[in-house]
Amino acid sequence: MDAFDAILSRRSAGRLTEPAPSESELRTLLAAAAAAPDHGELRPFRFIVLRGEGKDAFGSVLADAYVARCAADGVEPDPAKVAKDRVKLGRAPLVVVVAAVRVPSHKIPFEEQENAAAAAAQNLLLAATALGYGSMWRTGPEAYDPAVKAALGLSPDDAIVGFVYLGTRIEGFDFKPRTAPDLDDLLTEWIP
């Protein structure tokens, strides 16, 4: 699939099944992700792979973080939400956490480093589409939670850009056709 086909046909798939990308395909996907634009070649992006037992066990980290956020806010946790957080990563056979790890730089602010990680996540989605896999980029409160970051080996100053779910689209799942955006609504030209 060429680049334009991958860009124009990519759709988020909320639930994915086996097979997930193989180990060599995953390395290809991550190489494409790491080819993202990166001011200063700081390589601020990190990829944390969650699969198998590790992915299943990480659901407890998400649920515990939710309960802790509720306690900090002085509210009772919703038992259904706790149960959902324990299994939410099961929506796909493979999850790649894309993070921006703060690299000290006087020249390149962290916002640019985080943008590089976001570009890496987009490259990952497009590469997965090109290889015939489905994907979904998710965030939510857990992406900003210091306990979740710590469980992934990140510091509180780092950023989780997204949880990228990867796998095979479920047969029979139809995507809504994408309507072409009206570029006239999105485009202006600055003229002095």
C-alpha atoms as a PDB file:
ATOM      1  CA  MET A   1       0.000   0.000   0.000  1.00  0.00           C
ATOM      2  CA  ASP A   2       1.424   3.392  -0.862  1.00  0.00           C
ATOM      3  CA  ALA A   3       1.648   6.284   1.589  1.00  0.00           C
ATOM      4  CA  PHE A   4      -1.411   8.137   0.275  1.00  0.00           C
ATOM      5  CA  ASP A   5      -3.554   5.000   0.468  1.00  0.00           C
ATOM      6  CA  ALA A   6      -2.424   4.378   4.050  1.00  0.00           C
ATOM      7  CA  ILE A   7      -3.111   7.983   5.056  1.00  0.00           C
ATOM      8  CA  LEU A   8      -6.525   8.162   3.416  1.00  0.00           C
ATOM      9  CA  SER A   9      -7.719   4.676   4.424  1.00  0.00           C
ATOM     10  CA  ARG A  10      -6.549   4.653   8.052  1.00  0.00           C
ATOM     11  CA  ARG A  11      -9.453   4.340  10.496  1.00  0.00           C
ATOM     12  CA  SER A  12      -9.556   3.747  14.209  1.00  0.00           C
ATOM     13  CA  ALA A  13     -10.803   0.301  15.178  1.00  0.00           C
ATOM     14  CA  GLY A  14     -12.072   0.093  18.756  1.00  0.00           C
ATOM     15  CA  ARG A  15     -11.727  -3.669  19.003  1.00  0.00           C
ATOM     16  CA  LEU A  16      -9.047  -5.781  17.411  1.00  0.00           C
ATOM     17  CA  THR A  17      -8.238  -9.472  17.466  1.00  0.00           C
ATOM     18  CA  GLU A  18      -5.370 -11.850  16.726  1.00  0.00           C
ATOM     19  CA  PRO A  19      -3.171 -11.982  14.904  1.00  0.00           C
ATOM     20  CA  ALA A  20      -1.166  -9.076  16.149  1.00  0.00           C
ATOM     21  CA  PRO A  21       1.883  -7.954  14.216  1.00  0.00           C
ATOM     22  CA  SER A  22       4.670 -10.530  14.419  1.00  0.00           C
ATOM     23  CA  GLU A  23       7.913  -9.659  16.157  1.00  0.00           C
ATOM     24  CA  SER A  24       9.594  -8.692  12.883  1.00  0.00           C
ATOM     25  CA  GLU A  25       6.535  -6.690  11.780  1.00  0.00           C
ATOM     26  CA  LEU A  26       6.500  -4.913  15.141  1.00  0.00           C
ATOM     27  CA  ARG A  27      10.146  -3.951  14.666  1.00  0.00           C
ATOM     28  CA  THR A  28       9.262  -2.624  11.196  1.00  0.00           C
ATOM     29  CA  LEU A  29       6.372  -0.615  12.669  1.00  0.00           C
ATOM     30  CA  LEU A  30       8.579   0.820  15.419  1.00  0.00           C
ATOM     31  CA  ALA A  31      11.319   1.685  12.922  1.00  0.00           C
ATOM     32  CA  ALA A  32       8.719   3.644  10.954  1.00  0.00           C
ATOM     33  CA  ALA A  33       7.575   5.321  14.162  1.00  0.00           C
ATOM     34  CA  ALA A  34      11.147   6.264  15.079  1.00  0.00           C
ATOM     35  CA  ALA A  35      11.600   7.885  11.657  1.00  0.00           C
ATOM     36  CA  ALA A  36       9.291  10.717  12.774  1.00  0.00           C
ATOM     37  CA  PRO A  37      10.428  14.328  12.474  1.00  0.00           C
ATOM     38  CA  ASP A  38      12.621  15.055  15.462  1.00  0.00           C
ATOM     39  CA  HIS A  39      14.123  18.517  15.937  1.00  0.00           C
ATOM     40  CA  GLY A  40      17.741  18.121  17.036  1.00  0.00           C
ATOM     41  CA  GLU A  41      17.599  14.338  16.691  1.00  0.00           C
ATOM     42  CA  LEU A  42      16.996  14.041  20.425  1.00  0.00           C
ATOM     43  CA  ARG A  43      15.021  10.802  20.021  1.00  0.00           C
ATOM     44  CA  PRO A  44      12.628  11.741  22.853  1.00  0.00           C
ATOM     45  CA  PHE A  45      10.143   9.014  21.969  1.00  0.00           C
ATOM     46  CA  ARG A  46       9.958   5.687  23.757  1.00  0.00           C
ATOM     47  CA  PHE A  47       7.866   2.648  22.917  1.00  0.00           C
ATOM     48  CA  ILE A  48       6.681   0.336  25.687  1.00  0.00           C
ATOM     49  CA  VAL A  49       5.152  -2.896  24.419  1.00  0.00           C
ATOM     50  CA  LEU A  50       2.306  -4.504  26.353  1.00  0.00           C
ATOM     51  CA  ARG A  51       1.265  -8.006  25.307  1.00  0.00           C
ATOM     52  CA  GLY A  52       0.324 -11.337  26.791  1.00  0.00           C
ATOM     53  CA  GLU A  53       0.517 -11.619  30.556  1.00  0.00           C
ATOM     54  CA  GLY A  54       2.192  -8.218  30.842  1.00  0.00           C
ATOM     55  CA  LYS A  55      -0.705  -6.525  29.077  1.00  0.00           C
ATOM     56  CA  ASP A  56      -3.220  -8.377  31.231  1.00  0.00           C
ATOM     57  CA  ALA A  57      -1.372  -7.501  34.449  1.00  0.00           C
ATOM     58  CA  PHE A  58      -1.113  -3.848  33.440  1.00  0.00           C
ATOM     59  CA  GLY A  59      -4.904  -3.635  33.711  1.00  0.00           C
ATOM     60  CA  SER A  60      -4.461  -3.764  37.491  1.00  0.00           C
ATOM     61  CA  VAL A  61      -2.152  -0.739  37.282  1.00  0.00           C
ATOM     62  CA  LEU A  62      -4.844   1.180  35.390  1.00  0.00           C
ATOM     63  CA  ALA A  63      -7.582   0.139  37.835  1.00  0.00           C
ATOM     64  CA  ASP A  64      -5.469   0.980  40.904  1.00  0.00           C
ATOM     65  CA  ALA A  65      -4.577   4.375  39.417  1.00  0.00           C
ATOM     66  CA  TYR A  66      -8.273   5.121  38.872  1.00  0.00           C
ATOM     67  CA  VAL A  67      -9.092   4.195  42.475  1.00  0.00           C
ATOM     68  CA  ALA A  68      -6.241   6.423  43.709  1.00  0.00           C
ATOM     69  CA  ARG A  69      -7.485   9.351  41.565  1.00  0.00           C
ATOM     70  CA  CYS A  70     -10.956   8.908  43.047  1.00  0.00           C
ATOM     71  CA  ALA A  71      -9.538   8.886  46.601  1.00  0.00           C
ATOM     72  CA  ALA A  72      -7.538  12.053  45.863  1.00  0.00           C
ATOM     73  CA  ASP A  73     -10.724  13.720  44.600  1.00  0.00           C
ATOM     74  CA  GLY A  74     -12.740  12.484  47.594  1.00  0.00           C
ATOM     75  CA  VAL A  75     -15.176  10.426  45.506  1.00  0.00           C
ATOM     76  CA  GLU A  76     -16.100   6.773  45.567  1.00  0.00           C
ATOM     77  CA  PRO A  77     -14.774   4.773  42.637  1.00  0.00           C
ATOM     78  CA  ASP A  78     -17.368   3.276  40.324  1.00  0.00           C
ATOM     79  CA  PRO A  79     -16.997  -0.534  40.577  1.00  0.00           C
ATOM     80  CA  ALA A  80     -17.954  -0.909  36.898  1.00  0.00           C
ATOM     81  CA  LYS A  81     -15.161   1.507  35.914  1.00  0.00           C
ATOM     82  CA  VAL A  82     -12.663  -0.406  38.064  1.00  0.00           C
ATOM     83  CA  ALA A  83     -13.680  -3.640  36.340  1.00  0.00           C
ATOM     84  CA  LYS A  84     -13.509  -1.980  32.899  1.00  0.00           C
ATOM     85  CA  ASP A  85     -10.014  -0.580  33.543  1.00  0.00           C
ATOM     86  CA  ARG A  86      -8.778  -4.061  34.487  1.00  0.00           C
ATOM     87  CA  VAL A  87      -9.675  -5.437  31.044  1.00  0.00           C
ATOM     88  CA  LYS A  88      -9.613  -2.415  28.705  1.00  0.00           C
ATOM     89  CA  LEU A  89      -6.264  -3.366  27.179  1.00  0.00           C
ATOM     90  CA  GLY A  90      -7.910  -6.613  26.103  1.00  0.00           C
ATOM     91  CA  ARG A  91      -9.502  -4.702  23.219  1.00  0.00           C
ATOM     92  CA  ALA A  92      -6.398  -5.599  21.191  1.00  0.00           C
ATOM     93  CA  PRO A  93      -3.761  -8.322  21.293  1.00  0.00           C
ATOM     94  CA  LEU A  94      -0.911  -5.779  21.341  1.00  0.00           C
ATOM     95  CA  VAL A  95      -0.630  -2.296  22.830  1.00  0.00           C
ATOM     96  CA  VAL A  96       2.305   0.048  22.300  1.00  0.00           C
ATOM     97  CA  VAL A  97       2.573   2.919  24.743  1.00  0.00           C
ATOM     98  CA  VAL A  98       4.143   5.865  22.943  1.00  0.00           C
ATOM     99  CA  ALA A  99       5.843   8.268  25.336  1.00  0.00           C
ATOM    100  CA  ALA A 100       7.904  11.419  25.176  1.00  0.00           C
ATOM    101  CA  VAL A 101      10.857  11.259  27.536  1.00  0.00           C
ATOM    102  CA  ARG A 102      12.098  14.715  28.439  1.00  0.00           C
ATOM    103  CA  VAL A 103      15.593  15.266  27.033  1.00  0.00           C
ATOM    104  CA  PRO A 104      17.342  18.283  28.599  1.00  0.00           C
ATOM    105  CA  SER A 105      17.882  20.883  25.916  1.00  0.00           C
ATOM    106  CA  HIS A 106      18.271  24.645  25.993  1.00  0.00           C
ATOM    107  CA  LYS A 107      17.421  24.795  22.297  1.00  0.00           C
ATOM    108  CA  ILE A 108      14.454  22.413  21.978  1.00  0.00           C
ATOM    109  CA  PRO A 109      11.535  22.820  24.398  1.00  0.00           C
ATOM    110  CA  PHE A 110       9.698  19.777  25.694  1.00  0.00           C
ATOM    111  CA  GLU A 111       6.613  20.719  23.677  1.00  0.00           C
ATOM    112  CA  GLU A 112       8.615  20.046  20.505  1.00  0.00           C
ATOM    113  CA  GLN A 113       9.859  16.768  21.947  1.00  0.00           C
ATOM    114  CA  GLU A 114       6.274  15.772  22.728  1.00  0.00           C
ATOM    115  CA  ASN A 115       5.273  16.749  19.183  1.00  0.00           C
ATOM    116  CA  ALA A 116       7.976  14.400  17.874  1.00  0.00           C
ATOM    117  CA  ALA A 117       6.478  11.572  19.932  1.00  0.00           C
ATOM    118  CA  ALA A 118       3.014  12.385  18.567  1.00  0.00           C
ATOM    119  CA  ALA A 119       4.443  12.231  15.036  1.00  0.00           C
ATOM    120  CA  ALA A 120       5.961   8.845  15.943  1.00  0.00           C
ATOM    121  CA  ALA A 121       2.529   7.621  17.073  1.00  0.00           C
ATOM    122  CA  GLN A 122       1.003   8.771  13.771  1.00  0.00           C
ATOM    123  CA  ASN A 123       3.765   7.011  11.825  1.00  0.00           C
ATOM    124  CA  LEU A 124       3.016   3.854  13.834  1.00  0.00           C
ATOM    125  CA  LEU A 125      -0.684   4.038  12.910  1.00  0.00           C
ATOM    126  CA  LEU A 126       0.052   4.606   9.233  1.00  0.00           C
ATOM    127  CA  ALA A 127       2.642   1.826   9.105  1.00  0.00           C
ATOM    128  CA  ALA A 128       0.174  -0.575  10.748  1.00  0.00           C
ATOM    129  CA  THR A 129      -2.423   0.347   8.130  1.00  0.00           C
ATOM    130  CA  ALA A 130       0.116  -0.184   5.342  1.00  0.00           C
ATOM    131  CA  LEU A 131       0.822  -3.700   6.668  1.00  0.00           C
ATOM    132  CA  GLY A 132      -2.912  -4.481   6.822  1.00  0.00           C
ATOM    133  CA  TYR A 133      -3.393  -4.177  10.592  1.00  0.00           C
ATOM    134  CA  GLY A 134      -6.024  -2.253  12.481  1.00  0.00           C
ATOM    135  CA  SER A 135      -5.148   0.326  15.093  1.00  0.00           C
ATOM    136  CA  MET A 136      -6.558   2.754  17.634  1.00  0.00           C
ATOM    137  CA  TRP A 137      -4.842   5.668  19.407  1.00  0.00           C
ATOM    138  CA  ARG A 138      -6.223   6.104  22.923  1.00  0.00           C
ATOM    139  CA  THR A 139      -5.383   8.413  25.803  1.00  0.00           C
ATOM    140  CA  GLY A 140      -7.689   9.205  28.737  1.00  0.00           C
ATOM    141  CA  PRO A 141      -6.872  10.126  32.345  1.00  0.00           C
ATOM    142  CA  GLU A 142      -4.417   7.254  32.692  1.00  0.00           C
ATOM    143  CA  ALA A 143      -2.134   8.898  30.105  1.00  0.00           C
ATOM    144  CA  TYR A 144      -1.595  11.778  32.548  1.00  0.00           C
ATOM    145  CA  ASP A 145      -1.463   9.761  35.761  1.00  0.00           C
ATOM    146  CA  PRO A 146       1.920   9.810  37.560  1.00  0.00           C
ATOM    147  CA  ALA A 147       1.361   6.278  38.945  1.00  0.00           C
ATOM    148  CA  VAL A 148       0.762   4.898  35.446  1.00  0.00           C
ATOM    149  CA  LYS A 149       3.845   6.715  34.182  1.00  0.00           C
ATOM    150  CA  ALA A 150       5.915   5.312  37.059  1.00  0.00           C
ATOM    151  CA  ALA A 151       4.704   1.767  36.365  1.00  0.00           C
ATOM    152  CA  LEU A 152       5.984   2.197  32.799  1.00  0.00           C
ATOM    153  CA  GLY A 153       9.376   3.463  33.976  1.00  0.00           C
ATOM    154  CA  LEU A 154       8.608   7.071  33.071  1.00  0.00           C
ATOM    155  CA  SER A 155       9.098  10.148  35.245  1.00  0.00           C
ATOM    156  CA  PRO A 156       6.241  12.494  36.166  1.00  0.00           C
ATOM    157  CA  ASP A 157       7.732  15.058  33.757  1.00  0.00           C
ATOM    158  CA  ASP A 158       7.549  12.663  30.805  1.00  0.00           C
ATOM    159  CA  ALA A 159       4.394  12.391  28.683  1.00  0.00           C
ATOM    160  CA  ILE A 160       2.375   9.416  27.565  1.00  0.00           C
ATOM    161  CA  VAL A 161       1.314  10.485  24.091  1.00  0.00           C
ATOM    162  CA  GLY A 162      -0.968   7.514  23.626  1.00  0.00           C
ATOM    163  CA  PHE A 163      -1.787   3.867  24.014  1.00  0.00           C
ATOM    164  CA  VAL A 164      -1.720   2.486  20.450  1.00  0.00           C
ATOM    165  CA  TYR A 165      -3.815  -0.658  20.126  1.00  0.00           C
ATOM    166  CA  LEU A 166      -2.720  -3.005  17.308  1.00  0.00           C
ATOM    167  CA  GLY A 167      -4.203  -6.159  15.841  1.00  0.00           C
ATOM    168  CA  THR A 168      -6.470  -7.486  13.129  1.00  0.00           C
ATOM    169  CA  ARG A 169      -9.775  -5.797  12.389  1.00  0.00           C
ATOM    170  CA  ILE A 170     -12.764  -7.888  13.423  1.00  0.00           C
ATOM    171  CA  GLU A 171     -14.418  -9.383  10.356  1.00  0.00           C
ATOM    172  CA  GLY A 172     -17.649  -7.697   9.390  1.00  0.00           C
ATOM    173  CA  PHE A 173     -16.792  -4.430  11.132  1.00  0.00           C
ATOM    174  CA  ASP A 174     -17.628  -1.653   8.715  1.00  0.00           C
ATOM    175  CA  PHE A 175     -15.952   1.716   8.861  1.00  0.00           C
ATOM    176  CA  LYS A 176     -17.979   4.798   8.180  1.00  0.00           C
ATOM    177  CA  PRO A 177     -16.838   6.284   4.904  1.00  0.00           C
ATOM    178  CA  ARG A 178     -14.591   9.248   5.510  1.00  0.00           C
ATOM    179  CA  THR A 179     -15.858  12.423   3.977  1.00  0.00           C
ATOM    180  CA  ALA A 180     -13.225  14.626   2.454  1.00  0.00           C
ATOM    181  CA  PRO A 181     -12.742  17.752   4.546  1.00  0.00           C
ATOM    182  CA  ASP A 182     -13.658  21.053   2.972  1.00  0.00           C
ATOM    183  CA  LEU A 183     -10.188  22.482   2.601  1.00  0.00           C
ATOM    184  CA  ASP A 184     -11.659  25.946   2.144  1.00  0.00           C
ATOM    185  CA  ASP A 185     -12.724  25.780   5.814  1.00  0.00           C
ATOM    186  CA  LEU A 186      -9.227  24.715   6.890  1.00  0.00           C
ATOM    187  CA  LEU A 187      -7.015  26.840   4.679  1.00  0.00           C
ATOM    188  CA  THR A 188      -6.033  30.459   4.758  1.00  0.00           C
ATOM    189  CA  GLU A 189      -3.181  32.150   3.041  1.00  0.00           C
ATOM    190  CA  TRP A 190      -1.394  34.946   4.824  1.00  0.00           C
ATOM    191  CA  ILE A 191      -0.741  37.847   2.543  1.00  0.00           C
ATOM    192  CA  PRO A 192       1.143  40.886   3.849  1.00  0.00           C
END
